[in-house]
Short mmCIF file of C-alpha atoms in Angstrom, two decimals:
data_model
loop_
_atom_site.label_atom_id
_atom_site.label_comp_id
_atom_site.label_asym_id
_atom_site.label_seq_id
_atom_site.Cartn_x
_atom_site.Cartn_y
_atom_site.Cartn_z
CA MET W 118 79.17 -102.51 96.14
CA LYS W 119 76.49 -104.93 94.76
CA HIS W 120 76.51 -108.79 95.54
CA PRO W 121 75.03 -111.34 97.25
CA SER W 122 77.05 -112.44 99.84
CA LEU W 123 77.96 -108.88 101.47
CA SER W 124 76.73 -110.46 105.22
CA TYR W 125 78.35 -108.03 107.02
CA GLN W 126 77.64 -105.09 104.69
CA TRP W 127 81.18 -103.44 104.06
CA LEU W 128 79.31 -100.01 103.33
CA LEU W 129 82.87 -98.45 103.80
CA LEU W 130 84.40 -96.19 101.58
CA ILE W 131 87.66 -94.38 100.66
CA SER W 132 87.90 -90.99 100.56
CA LEU W 133 91.08 -89.66 98.69
CA THR W 134 92.99 -88.59 101.84
CA HIS W 135 92.96 -90.96 104.26
CA SER W 136 94.10 -92.35 107.57
CA THR W 137 97.66 -94.73 107.00
CA LEU W 138 99.13 -97.48 108.17
CA LEU W 139 102.02 -97.77 106.98
CA THR W 140 104.38 -101.06 106.03
CA ALA W 141 107.86 -101.28 104.47
CA LYS W 142 107.02 -99.98 101.02
CA HIS W 143 103.89 -99.78 100.67
CA SER W 144 100.07 -97.69 102.64
CA LEU W 145 97.17 -99.09 103.29
CA THR W 146 94.11 -96.75 104.53
CA ILE W 147 91.64 -97.92 107.17
CA PRO W 148 88.61 -95.75 105.11
CA ARG W 149 86.45 -92.90 105.73
CA MET W 150 83.02 -93.89 106.47
CA SER W 151 79.43 -91.84 104.92
CA PRO W 152 76.93 -93.00 102.23
CA ILE W 153 77.34 -89.78 100.17
CA PRO W 154 80.61 -90.10 97.98
CA GLU W 155 82.89 -87.66 98.35
CA TRP W 156 82.66 -86.01 94.87
CA GLU W 157 78.99 -84.85 95.88
CA THR W 158 80.27 -83.14 99.03
CA SER W 159 83.62 -81.92 100.13
CA LEU W 160 84.68 -78.57 102.92
CA HIS W 161 84.72 -76.63 99.84
CA ASP W 162 82.35 -77.08 97.87
CA HIS W 163 78.68 -74.94 98.41
CA PRO W 164 75.79 -76.93 100.63
CA VAL W 165 73.64 -78.79 98.90
CA ALA W 166 70.75 -76.00 98.87
CA THR W 167 67.37 -77.24 101.01
CA ASP W 168 63.97 -75.70 100.87
CA ALA W 169 63.77 -73.16 103.82
CA GLU W 170 59.93 -73.44 103.63
CA GLU W 171 60.50 -77.36 104.69
CA VAL W 172 64.00 -77.83 106.38
CA LYS W 173 64.49 -75.41 109.82
CA THR W 174 67.93 -74.86 110.76
CA PHE W 175 68.57 -75.01 114.90
CA TYR W 176 71.38 -75.25 117.62
CA PHE W 177 71.10 -76.25 120.69
CA LYS W 178 72.89 -75.71 123.68
CA GLN W 179 75.16 -79.00 123.73
CA VAL W 180 77.08 -79.91 127.09
CA LEU W 181 80.97 -80.61 126.17
CA ASP W 182 81.49 -83.66 128.44
CA HIS W 183 78.48 -85.68 129.50
CA PHE W 184 80.55 -88.21 131.31
CA ASN W 185 82.57 -85.68 134.12
CA TYR W 186 81.77 -84.10 136.57
CA ARG W 187 84.81 -81.81 136.19
CA PRO W 188 84.63 -77.98 135.73
CA GLU W 189 85.50 -77.76 132.10
CA SER W 190 83.14 -80.49 131.53
CA TYR W 191 80.24 -77.90 132.12
CA THR W 192 81.32 -75.46 129.05
CA THR W 193 79.51 -75.65 126.04
CA PHE W 194 78.94 -75.19 122.23
CA GLN W 195 76.22 -74.97 119.14
CA GLN W 196 75.10 -78.17 117.96
CA ARG W 197 73.42 -78.02 114.99
CA TYR W 198 70.28 -80.46 113.93
CA LEU W 199 68.16 -79.74 111.11
CA VAL W 200 63.78 -80.29 111.08
CA ASN W 201 61.60 -80.83 108.38
CA PHE W 202 58.11 -80.89 109.42
CA LYS W 203 56.14 -80.94 105.80
CA TYR W 204 54.87 -84.66 106.21
CA TRP W 205 54.96 -84.53 110.30
CA GLY W 206 51.54 -85.69 111.32
CA GLY W 207 51.54 -84.22 115.02
CA ALA W 208 52.26 -84.26 118.63
CA ASN W 209 48.59 -85.03 119.09
CA SER W 210 48.76 -88.54 116.35
CA SER W 211 52.07 -89.23 118.16
CA ALA W 212 53.26 -89.58 114.76
CA PRO W 213 56.50 -90.65 114.76
CA ILE W 214 60.63 -88.97 114.42
CA PHE W 215 62.94 -90.17 111.61
CA ALA W 216 66.06 -89.10 113.18
CA TYR W 217 69.49 -89.32 111.16
CA PHE W 218 72.73 -89.15 112.53
CA GLY W 219 75.29 -87.17 111.09
CA ALA W 220 78.32 -89.03 110.70
CA GLU W 221 81.83 -87.28 109.66
CA SER W 222 81.04 -84.49 107.53
CA PRO W 223 78.95 -81.53 107.71
CA ILE W 224 74.96 -82.42 107.77
CA ASP W 225 74.26 -79.35 104.83
CA ASN W 226 74.04 -82.23 101.91
CA SER W 227 72.01 -84.47 104.54
CA PRO W 228 67.96 -83.64 103.65
CA ASN W 229 69.11 -83.43 99.80
CA GLY W 230 71.18 -86.59 99.94
CA ILE W 231 69.61 -89.28 102.28
CA GLY W 232 66.73 -89.70 100.11
CA PHE W 233 65.32 -92.76 101.87
CA LEU W 234 64.23 -90.12 104.68
CA THR W 235 61.81 -88.32 102.10
CA ASP W 236 60.38 -91.15 100.48
CA ASN W 237 59.31 -92.50 103.10
CA ALA W 238 58.22 -90.34 105.65
CA ALA W 239 55.23 -88.97 103.85
CA SER W 240 53.55 -92.53 104.81
CA PHE W 241 54.35 -92.42 108.23
CA ASN W 242 53.41 -89.22 109.00
CA ALA W 243 56.97 -88.52 110.32
CA LEU W 244 59.81 -85.59 111.76
CA LEU W 245 62.13 -85.60 110.13
CA VAL W 246 65.57 -84.90 112.04
CA TYR W 247 68.94 -84.27 110.65
CA ILE W 248 71.61 -84.22 113.91
CA GLU W 249 75.24 -82.72 113.81
CA HIS W 250 77.47 -84.86 114.84
CA ARG W 251 80.53 -82.50 116.74
CA TYR W 252 83.53 -81.76 115.92
CA TYR W 253 81.85 -81.58 112.22
CA GLY W 254 79.93 -78.60 110.15
CA LYS W 255 79.01 -76.25 112.56
CA SER W 256 78.83 -78.16 115.56
CA VAL W 257 82.46 -77.43 116.68
CA PRO W 258 83.79 -77.08 120.25
CA PHE W 259 86.14 -74.30 121.72
CA GLY W 260 84.71 -71.52 119.90
CA SER W 261 86.48 -72.61 115.90
CA ARG W 262 87.52 -75.50 114.31
CA GLU W 263 91.67 -74.55 114.63
CA GLU W 264 91.64 -75.06 118.85
CA ALA W 265 88.93 -78.07 119.07
CA LEU W 266 91.89 -79.48 116.38
CA LYS W 267 94.69 -77.86 118.61
CA ASN W 268 96.01 -80.91 120.57
CA ALA W 269 94.97 -84.18 122.81
CA SER W 270 93.06 -82.39 125.36
CA THR W 271 90.71 -80.74 122.92
CA ILE W 272 90.11 -83.33 120.15
CA GLY W 273 90.15 -85.82 123.67
CA TYR W 274 86.35 -85.53 123.04
CA PHE W 275 85.72 -86.20 120.17
CA ASN W 276 84.70 -90.01 120.48
CA SER W 277 81.00 -92.22 119.43
CA ALA W 278 80.07 -92.31 122.89
CA GLN W 279 79.87 -88.00 123.56
CA ALA W 280 77.96 -87.89 119.95
CA LEU W 281 75.32 -90.78 121.28
CA ALA W 282 74.97 -88.70 124.31
CA ASP W 283 74.72 -85.49 122.17
CA TYR W 284 72.00 -86.79 120.26
CA ALA W 285 70.52 -88.41 123.48
CA ALA W 286 70.02 -84.79 125.01
CA ILE W 287 68.96 -83.59 121.06
CA LEU W 288 66.17 -85.74 120.81
CA GLU W 289 64.94 -84.93 124.60
CA HIS W 290 65.20 -82.26 124.09
CA ILE W 291 62.77 -81.72 120.88
CA LYS W 292 59.99 -84.15 121.86
CA LYS W 293 60.05 -81.66 124.97
CA THR W 294 60.23 -78.84 123.26
CA LEU W 295 57.14 -80.39 120.76
CA HIS W 296 55.49 -81.97 123.59
CA ALA W 297 55.80 -85.26 121.66
CA GLN W 298 56.23 -87.67 124.50
CA ASN W 299 54.06 -89.74 123.00
CA SER W 300 55.86 -90.03 119.22
CA PRO W 301 57.93 -92.65 118.35
CA VAL W 302 61.93 -92.17 117.51
CA ILE W 303 63.51 -94.39 114.53
CA VAL W 304 67.66 -93.52 114.18
CA ILE W 305 68.91 -94.20 111.36
CA GLY W 306 72.03 -93.93 109.80
CA GLY W 307 75.10 -95.24 107.03
CA SER W 308 77.66 -96.76 107.43
CA TYR W 309 79.45 -95.13 110.79
CA GLY W 310 76.67 -93.17 111.08
CA GLY W 311 74.28 -96.61 110.91
CA MET W 312 76.98 -98.15 113.59
CA LEU W 313 76.20 -95.17 115.96
CA ALA W 314 72.25 -95.66 115.09
CA SER W 315 72.71 -99.10 116.17
CA TRP W 316 75.05 -98.23 119.56
CA PHE W 317 72.31 -95.73 120.07
CA ARG W 318 69.83 -98.86 120.13
CA LEU W 319 71.89 -100.47 122.35
CA LYS W 320 72.66 -97.53 124.76
CA TYR W 321 69.63 -95.30 124.56
CA PRO W 322 66.48 -97.76 124.79
CA HIS W 323 64.37 -95.77 126.33
CA LEU W 324 64.75 -93.18 124.11
CA THR W 325 63.94 -95.26 120.72
CA VAL W 326 62.10 -97.77 119.27
CA GLY W 327 64.43 -98.83 117.05
CA ALA W 328 67.59 -97.85 114.71
CA LEU W 329 68.39 -98.26 111.18
CA ALA W 330 71.29 -98.77 110.24
CA SER W 331 72.56 -99.09 106.89
CA ALA W 332 76.30 -100.71 105.67
CA ALA W 333 77.18 -100.60 109.42
CA PRO W 334 80.42 -102.35 110.19
CA ILE W 335 80.08 -103.01 113.62
CA LEU W 336 81.86 -105.93 113.65
CA TYR W 337 84.82 -105.08 111.97
CA PHE W 338 86.41 -105.29 115.39
CA ASP W 339 88.82 -107.17 117.29
CA LYS W 340 89.22 -109.99 114.14
CA ILE W 341 85.79 -111.54 114.53
CA THR W 342 84.72 -110.32 110.82
CA PRO W 343 88.22 -111.31 109.06
CA GLN W 344 90.41 -108.69 108.18
CA ASN W 345 90.57 -109.32 104.71
CA GLY W 346 87.34 -109.24 103.63
CA TYR W 347 86.89 -105.30 102.33
CA TYR W 348 89.06 -106.26 99.67
CA SER W 349 87.70 -109.70 99.16
CA VAL W 350 84.75 -108.42 98.14
CA VAL W 351 86.14 -105.93 96.34
CA THR W 352 87.90 -108.03 94.19
CA ARG W 353 84.64 -109.99 94.08
CA ASP W 354 82.70 -106.82 92.65
CA TYR W 355 85.17 -106.33 89.99
CA ARG W 356 85.29 -110.49 88.87
CA ASP W 357 81.43 -110.96 88.91
CA ALA W 358 81.42 -107.75 86.19
CA SER W 359 84.30 -108.42 84.28
CA GLU W 360 86.50 -111.36 84.37
CA THR W 361 88.87 -110.08 81.80
CA CYS W 362 89.29 -107.11 83.68
CA TYR W 363 89.66 -108.61 86.65
CA GLU W 364 92.33 -110.39 85.17
CA THR W 365 94.03 -107.24 83.04
CA ILE W 366 93.64 -105.71 86.38
CA LEU W 367 96.15 -108.45 88.41
CA LYS W 368 98.31 -108.15 85.85
CA SER W 369 99.13 -104.95 86.41
CA TRP W 370 100.77 -104.43 88.94
CA SER W 371 103.73 -106.31 88.25
CA GLU W 372 103.60 -104.74 84.58
CA ILE W 373 103.80 -101.03 86.85
CA HIS W 374 106.87 -102.23 88.37
CA ARG W 375 108.39 -103.36 85.64
CA VAL W 376 108.65 -100.16 83.50
CA ALA W 377 109.18 -98.51 86.36
CA SER W 378 113.23 -100.27 86.25
CA GLN W 379 114.23 -99.68 83.35
CA PRO W 380 115.71 -95.87 82.62
CA ASN W 381 113.71 -93.46 83.08
CA GLY W 382 110.50 -95.70 83.69
CA LEU W 383 108.78 -93.61 85.95
CA VAL W 384 108.63 -90.24 83.41
CA THR W 385 107.55 -93.41 81.07
CA LEU W 386 104.91 -93.73 83.73
CA SER W 387 104.12 -89.91 84.25
CA HIS W 388 103.54 -90.05 80.86
CA ARG W 389 101.95 -92.70 79.95
CA PHE W 390 98.85 -91.86 83.07
CA ASN W 391 99.11 -88.42 82.38
CA THR W 392 100.04 -87.62 85.84
CA CYS W 393 99.84 -84.53 87.75
CA HIS W 394 104.30 -84.87 88.62
CA THR W 395 106.70 -86.96 88.00
CA VAL W 396 106.07 -89.67 90.18
CA ASN W 397 108.82 -90.02 92.45
CA GLN W 398 108.41 -94.13 92.93
CA SER W 399 105.70 -96.61 91.41
CA TYR W 400 104.03 -96.44 95.04
CA GLU W 401 102.10 -93.65 94.66
CA LEU W 402 100.60 -95.43 91.21
CA ILE W 403 99.91 -98.34 91.91
CA ASP W 404 98.17 -96.27 95.70
CA TYR W 405 96.15 -94.10 93.42
CA LEU W 406 94.88 -97.21 91.21
CA ARG W 407 93.88 -98.95 94.40
CA SER W 408 92.26 -96.13 95.92
CA THR W 409 90.17 -95.23 92.37
CA TYR W 410 88.94 -99.07 92.36
CA VAL W 411 88.02 -99.14 95.28
CA TYR W 412 86.14 -96.09 95.66
CA ALA W 413 84.62 -97.29 92.03
CA ALA W 414 83.27 -100.37 94.34
CA GLN W 415 81.66 -98.23 97.25
CA TYR W 416 79.94 -96.40 94.93
CA ASN W 417 78.65 -99.06 92.45
CA GLN W 418 75.34 -97.58 91.87
CA PRO W 419 72.89 -96.89 89.38
CA PRO W 420 72.67 -95.02 87.00
CA ARG W 421 76.62 -94.93 86.69
CA TYR W 422 77.84 -98.07 88.50
CA PRO W 423 81.62 -97.08 88.56
CA VAL W 424 82.81 -100.52 88.25
CA SER W 425 81.29 -101.57 84.82
CA GLU W 426 82.53 -98.34 83.76
CA ILE W 427 86.46 -99.05 84.71
CA CYS W 428 85.86 -102.56 83.14
CA GLY W 429 84.07 -101.26 80.24
CA GLY W 430 87.56 -98.85 79.54
CA ILE W 431 89.75 -101.21 80.46
CA ASP W 432 88.08 -104.03 78.30
CA GLY W 433 87.13 -102.01 75.38
CA ALA W 434 90.14 -99.84 75.50
CA SER W 435 91.21 -97.61 72.27
CA LEU W 436 94.36 -96.03 73.81
CA GLY W 437 96.36 -98.56 73.09
CA SER W 438 96.25 -102.67 73.98
CA ASP W 439 98.98 -103.20 76.48
CA ILE W 440 97.91 -103.52 79.42
CA LEU W 441 98.98 -100.10 81.04
CA SER W 442 97.68 -99.08 78.34
CA LYS W 443 93.80 -100.49 78.98
CA ILE W 444 94.12 -99.76 82.74
CA TYR W 445 94.88 -96.01 82.03
CA ALA W 446 91.58 -96.03 79.69
CA GLY W 447 89.64 -97.53 82.86
CA VAL W 448 90.45 -94.27 84.56
CA VAL W 449 89.84 -91.85 81.82
CA ALA W 450 86.60 -94.02 81.86
CA LEU W 451 85.97 -93.47 84.91
CA TRP W 452 87.28 -89.96 85.56
CA GLY W 453 87.06 -88.55 82.23
CA ASN W 454 90.11 -86.91 80.38
CA ASN W 455 90.40 -83.52 81.16
CA THR W 456 92.37 -83.55 84.11
CA CYS W 457 95.88 -84.22 84.74
CA LYS W 458 95.86 -87.91 87.22
CA VAL W 459 97.37 -88.46 90.57
CA ASN W 460 99.28 -86.72 92.84
CA GLY W 461 97.46 -83.26 91.64
CA PRO W 462 96.24 -80.77 94.72
CA THR W 463 94.65 -82.63 97.41
CA ASN W 464 91.26 -81.28 98.93
CA VAL W 465 92.16 -81.57 101.98
CA SER W 466 88.61 -82.16 104.00
CA GLU W 467 87.00 -81.30 107.42
CA THR W 468 85.96 -84.98 106.71
CA SER W 469 89.39 -86.54 106.31
CA VAL W 470 91.05 -84.22 109.15
CA GLY W 471 88.54 -85.52 111.78
CA TRP W 472 88.07 -89.45 110.24
CA ARG W 473 92.00 -89.20 111.43
CA TRP W 474 91.59 -88.33 114.16
CA GLN W 475 88.60 -91.04 115.16
CA THR W 476 90.51 -93.99 113.21
CA CYS W 477 93.91 -93.32 115.67
CA SER W 478 91.66 -93.39 118.79
CA GLU W 479 88.68 -95.46 118.75
CA MET W 480 87.89 -96.53 115.82
CA ALA W 481 90.89 -98.76 114.66
CA ILE W 482 89.22 -100.66 111.87
CA PRO W 483 91.71 -103.86 111.45
CA ILE W 484 91.38 -103.56 107.25
CA SER W 485 93.74 -105.92 105.48
CA ILE W 486 94.91 -107.77 101.92
CA GLY W 487 94.63 -110.83 101.67
CA ASN W 488 95.46 -113.50 99.28
CA ASN W 489 94.22 -114.05 96.34
CA THR W 490 92.41 -110.44 95.42
CA MET W 491 93.55 -108.68 92.26
CA PHE W 492 95.63 -106.79 94.49
CA GLU W 493 99.28 -106.15 93.99
CA GLN W 494 100.67 -108.38 97.68
CA PRO W 495 99.28 -109.36 100.98
CA ILE W 496 99.34 -106.27 103.42
CA PRO W 497 98.78 -107.08 106.99
CA PHE W 498 96.67 -104.79 109.50
CA ASN W 499 99.76 -104.12 111.57
CA LEU W 500 98.61 -102.19 114.61
CA THR W 501 102.41 -102.07 116.69
CA ARG W 502 103.15 -99.82 113.36
CA TYR W 503 100.05 -97.70 112.95
CA ALA W 504 100.12 -97.09 116.99
CA GLU W 505 103.20 -95.39 116.52
CA GLY W 506 102.35 -93.15 113.63
CA CYS W 507 99.25 -92.17 116.34
CA LYS W 508 101.30 -90.92 118.44
CA LYS W 509 103.68 -89.49 116.80
CA GLN W 510 101.06 -87.26 114.97
CA TYR W 511 98.26 -87.33 118.39
CA GLY W 512 100.72 -88.09 121.28
CA VAL W 513 98.01 -90.64 121.62
CA SER W 514 97.26 -94.25 120.72
CA PRO W 515 94.78 -96.51 119.27
CA ARG W 516 92.59 -98.24 121.75
CA PRO W 517 91.87 -100.78 119.27
CA HIS W 518 89.53 -103.29 121.83
CA TRP W 519 87.67 -100.17 123.46
CA VAL W 520 84.65 -100.93 120.15
CA THR W 521 83.69 -104.59 121.14
CA THR W 522 84.30 -103.76 125.10
CA TYR W 523 82.12 -100.66 125.34
CA TYR W 524 79.37 -100.99 122.60
CA GLY W 525 79.85 -105.54 122.34
CA GLY W 526 80.59 -107.42 119.77
CA HIS W 527 78.32 -110.34 118.61
CA GLY W 528 77.22 -110.71 122.00
CA SER W 529 76.41 -107.37 122.75
CA GLY W 530 72.33 -107.91 122.41
CA LEU W 531 71.50 -106.12 118.90
CA HIS W 532 69.08 -107.76 116.80
CA ILE W 533 70.64 -107.58 113.51
CA ARG W 534 68.33 -108.19 110.06
CA GLN W 535 71.35 -108.36 107.47
CA HIS W 536 69.80 -107.78 103.67
CA CYS W 537 71.40 -107.72 99.79
CA CYS W 538 70.62 -108.25 96.96
CA ARG W 539 71.17 -107.19 92.88
#
């Protein structure tokens, strides 16, 4: 999103699979978070190639549980990290270490996908380190992903506090191995990774002189931030792009319901939107469109500017002048017209599986849709219903207050410098 009033930096990422908050007729989602778009990397994609001469792969023998002394806590697993030595001035010059914290995805694409580090490494003669988050990529405990995600007992070691302790252990190891005790460490992350960077600075100030946390929603807990803020900013993006586009989207929901209520209305909608299968209810289409709009706003960046692409399609629709034709033209403008839309085969990535657990344990971010948005109607965050779903799936309930208890909120001691511009 590119908007000057993003005071809380709303880089929360919608993916095609979500953690779902159920309401009577709707589903809403706690978005997954990542600085790299879902379409650029997934479990089934080939990793972006990295220059083997520049980026080296290492594995660290990591302890399973940093906070207990039971025998099983001493179980270890191999945790992956990547190091780019190209720009480093060396330990003797006390050149800095930039440590990028992997979040809810494998680390393979980070050296090429996170250009900020390489853009700045030469100026600082910095060593670049990319550390993979436990339970993602190749950093999986218990020998396999199947065993690691088997039940609440094995997946219970999958949380931010353990991840931060992992990062601390690896950074200590790197500094010792490279004799770089005098090299200052800057930790870096985006979205959930940015949250980790912020919290690392709080919990391990002796290991880092600072944290660069891009778009880290550390205040989206415990009603610190308005729960409807996220969808309000999405709406503002579309309204800024085009008032007529915003108005068309706003009117489209009632039109979808009107068509759906007619004889063979769901078949008509399925044909109008080229769905992969006939929709069983109008909310399948509504959920798809909502996710598409949010996804585009989340990655509204050059050179494409997806929000402008959608609005350009809606405002300049060549497929018909009625509301639904315009809406479909917006979808085609974003995704193209060479495949079916809605309810197609889903690519269940390890990111979506892992993030579903994380949002059912500690990352219970209370996102809702309020009044005065471009979306169909208000959808409040229902913690009771959400907890019931998590309990049914994992046998455990979320701890919605734990993040602010453990890391703090406004009074956390972090000196947050916010910046956003067009």
